[in-house]
Coordinates of C-alpha atoms in Angstrom, one line a residue:
X169 CA -121.2 75.7 -16.9
X170 CA -118.1 74.1 -15.6
X171 CA -117.1 70.7 -16.9
X172 CA -114.1 68.4 -16.6
X173 CA -113.1 67.5 -20.2
X174 CA -110.8 64.5 -19.7
X175 CA -108.3 63.4 -22.3
X176 CA -110.0 60.2 -23.2
X177 CA -113.0 58.8 -25.0
X178 CA -115.5 60.8 -22.9
X179 CA -114.3 64.1 -24.4
X180 CA -115.7 63.7 -27.9
X181 CA -119.0 65.6 -27.4
X182 CA -117.2 68.4 -25.6
X183 CA -114.6 68.7 -28.3
X184 CA -117.2 68.6 -31.0
X185 CA -119.4 71.0 -29.1
X186 CA -116.6 73.6 -29.1
X187 CA -115.2 73.0 -32.6
X188 CA -118.6 72.8 -34.4
X189 CA -120.1 75.7 -32.5
X190 CA -123.0 73.9 -30.8
X191 CA -122.3 75.6 -27.4
X192 CA -122.3 79.0 -29.1
X193 CA -125.4 78.1 -31.1
X194 CA -127.3 77.5 -27.9
X195 CA -125.8 80.4 -26.0
X196 CA -124.2 78.4 -23.3
X197 CA -120.7 79.2 -21.9
X198 CA -119.0 75.9 -21.1
X199 CA -115.7 76.3 -19.2
X200 CA -113.3 73.4 -19.3
X201 CA -111.9 72.9 -15.8
X202 CA -109.3 70.5 -17.2
X203 CA -108.5 66.8 -16.8
X204 CA -109.7 66.4 -13.2
X205 CA -108.9 62.8 -12.0
X206 CA -112.0 60.6 -11.6
X207 CA -111.5 60.2 -7.9
X208 CA -111.5 64.0 -7.4
X209 CA -114.6 64.7 -9.6
X210 CA -117.2 64.0 -6.8
X211 CA -115.6 66.6 -4.5
X212 CA -115.4 69.0 -7.5
X213 CA -119.1 68.6 -8.1
X214 CA -119.9 69.1 -4.5
X215 CA -117.9 72.3 -4.2
X216 CA -119.2 73.8 -7.4
X217 CA -115.9 73.7 -9.2
X218 CA -117.9 71.4 -11.6
X219 CA -121.5 71.8 -12.5
X220 CA -121.9 68.9 -14.9
X221 CA -120.3 65.5 -15.3
X222 CA -120.8 62.8 -17.8
X223 CA -121.0 59.4 -16.1
X224 CA -122.5 55.9 -15.8
X225 CA -125.4 55.1 -13.4
X226 CA -122.9 53.7 -10.8
X227 CA -120.9 56.9 -10.8
X228 CA -124.2 58.8 -10.2
X229 CA -125.1 56.5 -7.3
X230 CA -121.7 56.9 -5.8
X231 CA -122.0 60.6 -6.0
X232 CA -125.4 60.5 -4.2
X233 CA -124.1 58.1 -1.6
X234 CA -121.2 60.5 -0.9
X235 CA -123.6 63.3 -0.2
X236 CA -123.4 65.2 -3.5
X237 CA -126.9 66.4 -4.5
X238 CA -127.0 65.5 -8.2
X239 CA -129.5 64.3 -10.9
X240 CA -129.2 62.9 -14.4
X241 CA -130.8 65.3 -16.8
X242 CA -130.4 63.5 -20.2
X243 CA -129.0 60.3 -21.6
X244 CA -125.6 60.7 -23.3
X245 CA -123.8 57.5 -24.1
X246 CA -125.6 54.3 -25.3
X247 CA -124.7 50.8 -26.3
X248 CA -125.3 50.4 -30.1
X249 CA -127.8 47.8 -31.1
X250 CA -126.7 47.7 -34.7
X251 CA -124.0 45.0 -34.2
X252 CA -121.1 47.3 -34.9
X253 CA -118.1 46.2 -32.9
X254 CA -116.2 49.5 -33.2
X255 CA -119.1 51.4 -31.8
X256 CA -119.4 49.3 -28.6
X257 CA -118.6 50.9 -25.3
X258 CA -115.7 48.5 -24.4
X259 CA -113.6 45.6 -25.6
X260 CA -111.8 43.2 -23.3
X261 CA -108.5 42.2 -25.0
X262 CA -106.1 39.4 -24.3
X263 CA -102.9 38.1 -25.9
X264 CA -103.5 35.8 -28.8
X265 CA -101.9 32.9 -27.0
X266 CA -103.7 33.5 -23.7
X267 CA -105.4 30.5 -22.2
X268 CA -108.4 32.8 -21.4
X269 CA -111.0 32.1 -24.1
X270 CA -114.2 32.2 -22.0
X271 CA -115.3 32.8 -18.4
X272 CA -115.0 29.1 -17.7
X273 CA -111.2 29.4 -18.2
X274 CA -110.8 31.9 -15.3
X275 CA -110.9 29.2 -12.6
X276 CA -108.5 27.0 -14.4
X277 CA -106.1 30.0 -14.9
X278 CA -106.1 30.5 -11.1
X279 CA -105.3 26.8 -10.5
X280 CA -102.6 26.7 -13.2
X281 CA -100.9 30.0 -12.3
X282 CA -101.4 30.2 -8.6
X283 CA -102.7 33.7 -8.8
X284 CA -105.8 35.5 -9.9
X285 CA -106.4 36.9 -13.4
X286 CA -105.0 40.5 -13.5
X287 CA -107.5 42.8 -15.2
X288 CA -106.6 46.4 -16.1
X289 CA -109.2 49.0 -15.3
X290 CA -109.2 52.8 -15.7
X291 CA -110.3 53.0 -12.0
X292 CA -112.2 50.8 -9.6
X293 CA -115.9 51.5 -9.2
X294 CA -116.4 52.3 -12.9
X295 CA -117.8 50.4 -15.8
X296 CA -114.9 48.1 -16.4
X297 CA -114.8 46.2 -13.1
X298 CA -118.6 46.2 -12.6
X299 CA -119.3 44.8 -16.1
X300 CA -116.5 42.3 -15.8
X301 CA -117.9 41.1 -12.5
X302 CA -121.4 40.9 -14.0
X303 CA -120.1 38.9 -17.0
X304 CA -118.4 36.4 -14.8
X305 CA -121.4 36.0 -12.5
X306 CA -123.6 35.5 -15.5
X307 CA -121.4 32.5 -16.3
X308 CA -121.4 31.2 -12.7
X309 CA -117.8 32.4 -12.0
X310 CA -117.1 34.1 -8.7
X311 CA -115.2 37.4 -9.4
X312 CA -113.6 37.7 -5.9
X313 CA -112.0 34.3 -6.3
X314 CA -110.7 34.8 -9.8
X315 CA -110.0 38.4 -10.6
X316 CA -107.5 41.1 -9.4
X317 CA -108.0 44.6 -10.7
X318 CA -105.0 46.6 -11.6
X319 CA -105.6 50.4 -12.0
X320 CA -104.1 51.7 -15.3
X321 CA -105.2 54.4 -17.7
X322 CA -106.6 53.1 -21.0
X323 CA -103.6 54.4 -22.9
X324 CA -101.2 52.3 -20.8
X325 CA -103.0 49.0 -20.9
X326 CA -102.0 47.8 -24.3
X327 CA -98.3 47.9 -23.4
X328 CA -99.0 46.4 -20.0
X329 CA -100.8 43.5 -21.6
X330 CA -98.0 42.9 -24.1
X331 CA -95.5 43.0 -21.2
X332 CA -97.5 40.5 -19.1
X333 CA -98.2 43.0 -16.3
X334 CA -101.9 42.3 -16.8
X335 CA -103.8 39.4 -18.4
X336 CA -106.8 41.4 -19.7
X337 CA -107.0 45.0 -20.9
X338 CA -110.5 46.6 -20.6
X339 CA -110.4 49.4 -23.2
X340 CA -112.7 52.1 -24.4
X341 CA -112.5 53.7 -27.8
X342 CA -110.2 55.0 -29.2
X343 CA -107.8 52.8 -27.4
X344 CA -109.2 49.4 -28.2
X345 CA -109.2 50.3 -31.9
X346 CA -105.6 51.3 -31.7
X347 CA -104.6 48.1 -29.9
X348 CA -106.5 46.0 -32.4
X349 CA -105.0 47.8 -35.4
X350 CA -101.5 47.3 -33.9
X351 CA -102.2 43.6 -33.5
X352 CA -103.5 43.2 -37.1
X353 CA -100.5 45.0 -38.6
X354 CA -97.7 43.2 -36.7
X355 CA -96.0 40.0 -37.8
X356 CA -94.7 39.4 -34.3
X357 CA -96.8 36.7 -32.8
X358 CA -96.0 37.9 -29.3
X359 CA -97.8 41.2 -30.0
X360 CA -100.9 39.6 -31.4
X361 CA -104.1 40.3 -29.4
X362 CA -107.7 39.1 -29.7
X363 CA -111.1 40.2 -28.3
X364 CA -112.1 38.1 -25.3
X365 CA -115.5 39.8 -24.9
X366 CA -117.3 43.1 -25.6
X367 CA -119.5 45.3 -23.5
X368 CA -122.8 44.2 -25.2
X369 CA -121.9 40.5 -24.6
X370 CA -120.7 41.1 -21.1
X371 CA -123.5 43.4 -19.9
X372 CA -126.1 43.6 -22.5
X373 CA -127.7 46.8 -24.0
X374 CA -127.3 48.7 -20.7
X375 CA -123.5 48.6 -21.0
X376 CA -122.8 52.0 -22.6
X377 CA -125.5 53.9 -20.7
X378 CA -124.3 57.3 -19.4
X379 CA -125.9 60.6 -18.4
X380 CA -125.1 64.3 -18.1
X381 CA -125.2 64.7 -14.4
X382 CA -125.8 68.1 -12.9
X383 CA -125.5 69.5 -9.4
X384 CA -129.1 70.0 -8.0
X385 CA -128.2 73.4 -6.6
X386 CA -127.1 74.5 -10.1
X387 CA -130.3 73.1 -11.6
X388 CA -132.4 75.2 -9.2
X389 CA -130.4 78.4 -9.8
X390 CA -129.7 78.1 -13.5
X391 CA -132.4 75.9 -15.2
X392 CA -132.2 77.8 -18.5
X393 CA -128.4 77.3 -18.6
X394 CA -128.9 73.5 -18.0
X395 CA -131.6 73.4 -20.7
X396 CA -129.3 75.1 -23.2
X397 CA -126.4 72.9 -22.3
X398 CA -128.5 69.8 -22.9
X399 CA -129.5 71.0 -26.3
X400 CA -125.9 71.8 -27.3
X401 CA -124.5 68.5 -25.9
X402 CA -127.1 66.4 -27.7
X403 CA -126.5 68.2 -30.9
X404 CA -122.8 67.3 -30.5
X405 CA -123.7 63.7 -29.7
X406 CA -125.9 63.3 -32.7
X407 CA -123.4 65.0 -35.0
X408 CA -120.7 62.7 -33.7
X409 CA -122.9 59.7 -34.5
X410 CA -123.5 61.0 -38.1
X411 CA -119.9 62.0 -38.7
X412 CA -117.8 59.4 -36.9
X413 CA -114.6 59.8 -38.9
X414 CA -114.5 63.6 -38.4
X415 CA -115.5 63.3 -34.8
X416 CA -112.6 60.8 -34.4
X417 CA -110.2 63.3 -36.0
X418 CA -111.4 66.1 -33.7
X419 CA -111.0 63.8 -30.7
X420 CA -107.6 62.6 -31.7
X421 CA -106.4 66.2 -32.1
X422 CA -107.6 67.1 -28.7
X423 CA -106.2 64.1 -26.8
X424 CA -102.9 64.1 -28.7
X425 CA -103.3 60.9 -30.6
X426 CA -101.2 60.3 -33.7
X427 CA -104.1 58.5 -35.4
X428 CA -107.8 59.0 -36.0
X429 CA -109.8 57.9 -33.0
X430 CA -112.9 55.8 -33.1
X431 CA -115.6 57.2 -30.8
X432 CA -118.5 56.1 -28.6
X433 CA -122.1 55.8 -29.8
X434 CA -124.5 58.3 -28.3
X435 CA -128.2 58.2 -27.7
X436 CA -129.9 60.1 -30.5
X437 CA -133.0 60.6 -28.3
X438 CA -131.5 61.5 -24.9
X439 CA -134.8 60.4 -23.3
X440 CA -134.9 58.8 -19.9
X441 CA -137.8 56.5 -20.9
X442 CA -139.1 53.1 -19.6
X443 CA -136.3 51.3 -21.6
X444 CA -133.6 53.4 -20.0
X445 CA -135.2 52.9 -16.5
X446 CA -134.7 49.2 -17.1
X447 CA -131.1 49.7 -18.0
X448 CA -130.6 51.8 -14.9
X449 CA -132.0 48.8 -12.9
X450 CA -129.4 46.5 -14.5
X451 CA -126.7 48.8 -13.1
X452 CA -128.4 48.9 -9.7
X453 CA -128.7 45.0 -9.7
X454 CA -125.0 44.7 -10.6
X455 CA -124.0 47.1 -7.8
X456 CA -126.1 45.1 -5.3
X457 CA -124.4 41.9 -6.5
X458 CA -121.0 43.5 -5.9
X459 CA -122.0 44.5 -2.4
X460 CA -121.7 48.2 -3.2
X461 CA -125.2 49.1 -2.2
X462 CA -127.9 47.4 -0.2
X463 CA -130.8 45.6 -1.9
X464 CA -133.6 48.2 -2.5
X465 CA -131.3 51.1 -1.5
X466 CA -131.9 52.8 -4.9
X467 CA -134.5 52.7 -7.5
X468 CA -134.1 54.2 -11.0
X469 CA -136.3 57.2 -10.2
X470 CA -133.8 58.3 -7.5
X471 CA -131.2 59.1 -10.2
X472 CA -132.8 61.5 -12.6
X473 CA -135.1 64.4 -13.1
X474 CA -137.7 64.9 -15.9
X475 CA -137.6 68.7 -15.6
X476 CA -135.8 68.9 -18.9
X477 CA -137.8 66.4 -20.9
X478 CA -138.6 69.1 -23.4
X479 CA -135.0 68.8 -24.6
X480 CA -135.3 65.1 -25.3
X481 CA -136.2 64.0 -28.8
X482 CA -138.6 61.1 -28.3
X483 CA -139.0 60.7 -32.1
X484 CA -135.5 59.2 -32.2
X485 CA -134.2 55.9 -30.8
X486 CA -132.2 55.8 -27.7
X487 CA -129.6 53.4 -29.2

């Protein structure tokens, strides 16, 4: 199978799968097609350059809307429900002296500064902007009136925040851990940062939900390969949960970080069950509220197949 192993937090299961032999164990040949930019991955899935992609429900919907025949086959990422901040999907960071302390401060910021709040995002149409919008709306703030999104890779947002190029950094692991560590270790008040919100607070237990997404033509032609891939990938997910420090070391080595990374939390089960369907609906509702899809255009069942439910371990929790 061909996958795009990007040099960011999404790469951990791939790196672990290679290094710990899970792909070999399940007799699946996974070819890394390299760090394909997010905007180009739908075309790569459509052309067959990629067969599998790890993405959130909104990415899956966008692929389907663009005409790419894909289905989710297993849950990969999950939002932890154990209260561990360093396992959450994202942290929103601001400078320590920022006037932004809650959503209610966004409108005052606009009045006081004569401009919208600049929020760094890896790309538009991903988790960062959708979950920011949902958090603001939940607190009766209109995103379009208060927020301007600035596209920046996660590894550039800490510096952009410190320089004042953005007002909020929306960071995944390992980059929020690095930024917070830098802040804790400095005596320079101008470099101090704090957490404005986190993914669980902003979007609830659906925030970290992601899937292995596979081209339907590939599913039809190579179902055994898909099944073996799921088994290997979930082995890598569960191993990463159980060995977070070593998984972080493996990730750091592969994405050229000079420090041990913290990594995402992954669904132990992988099952697309009733709970997960509810989380998918949360993403659909958020996309409808953003005007990205029409009301009723998608239901959760449009996004996944149960063909590979024999690879899901329903004896384990999803989060």
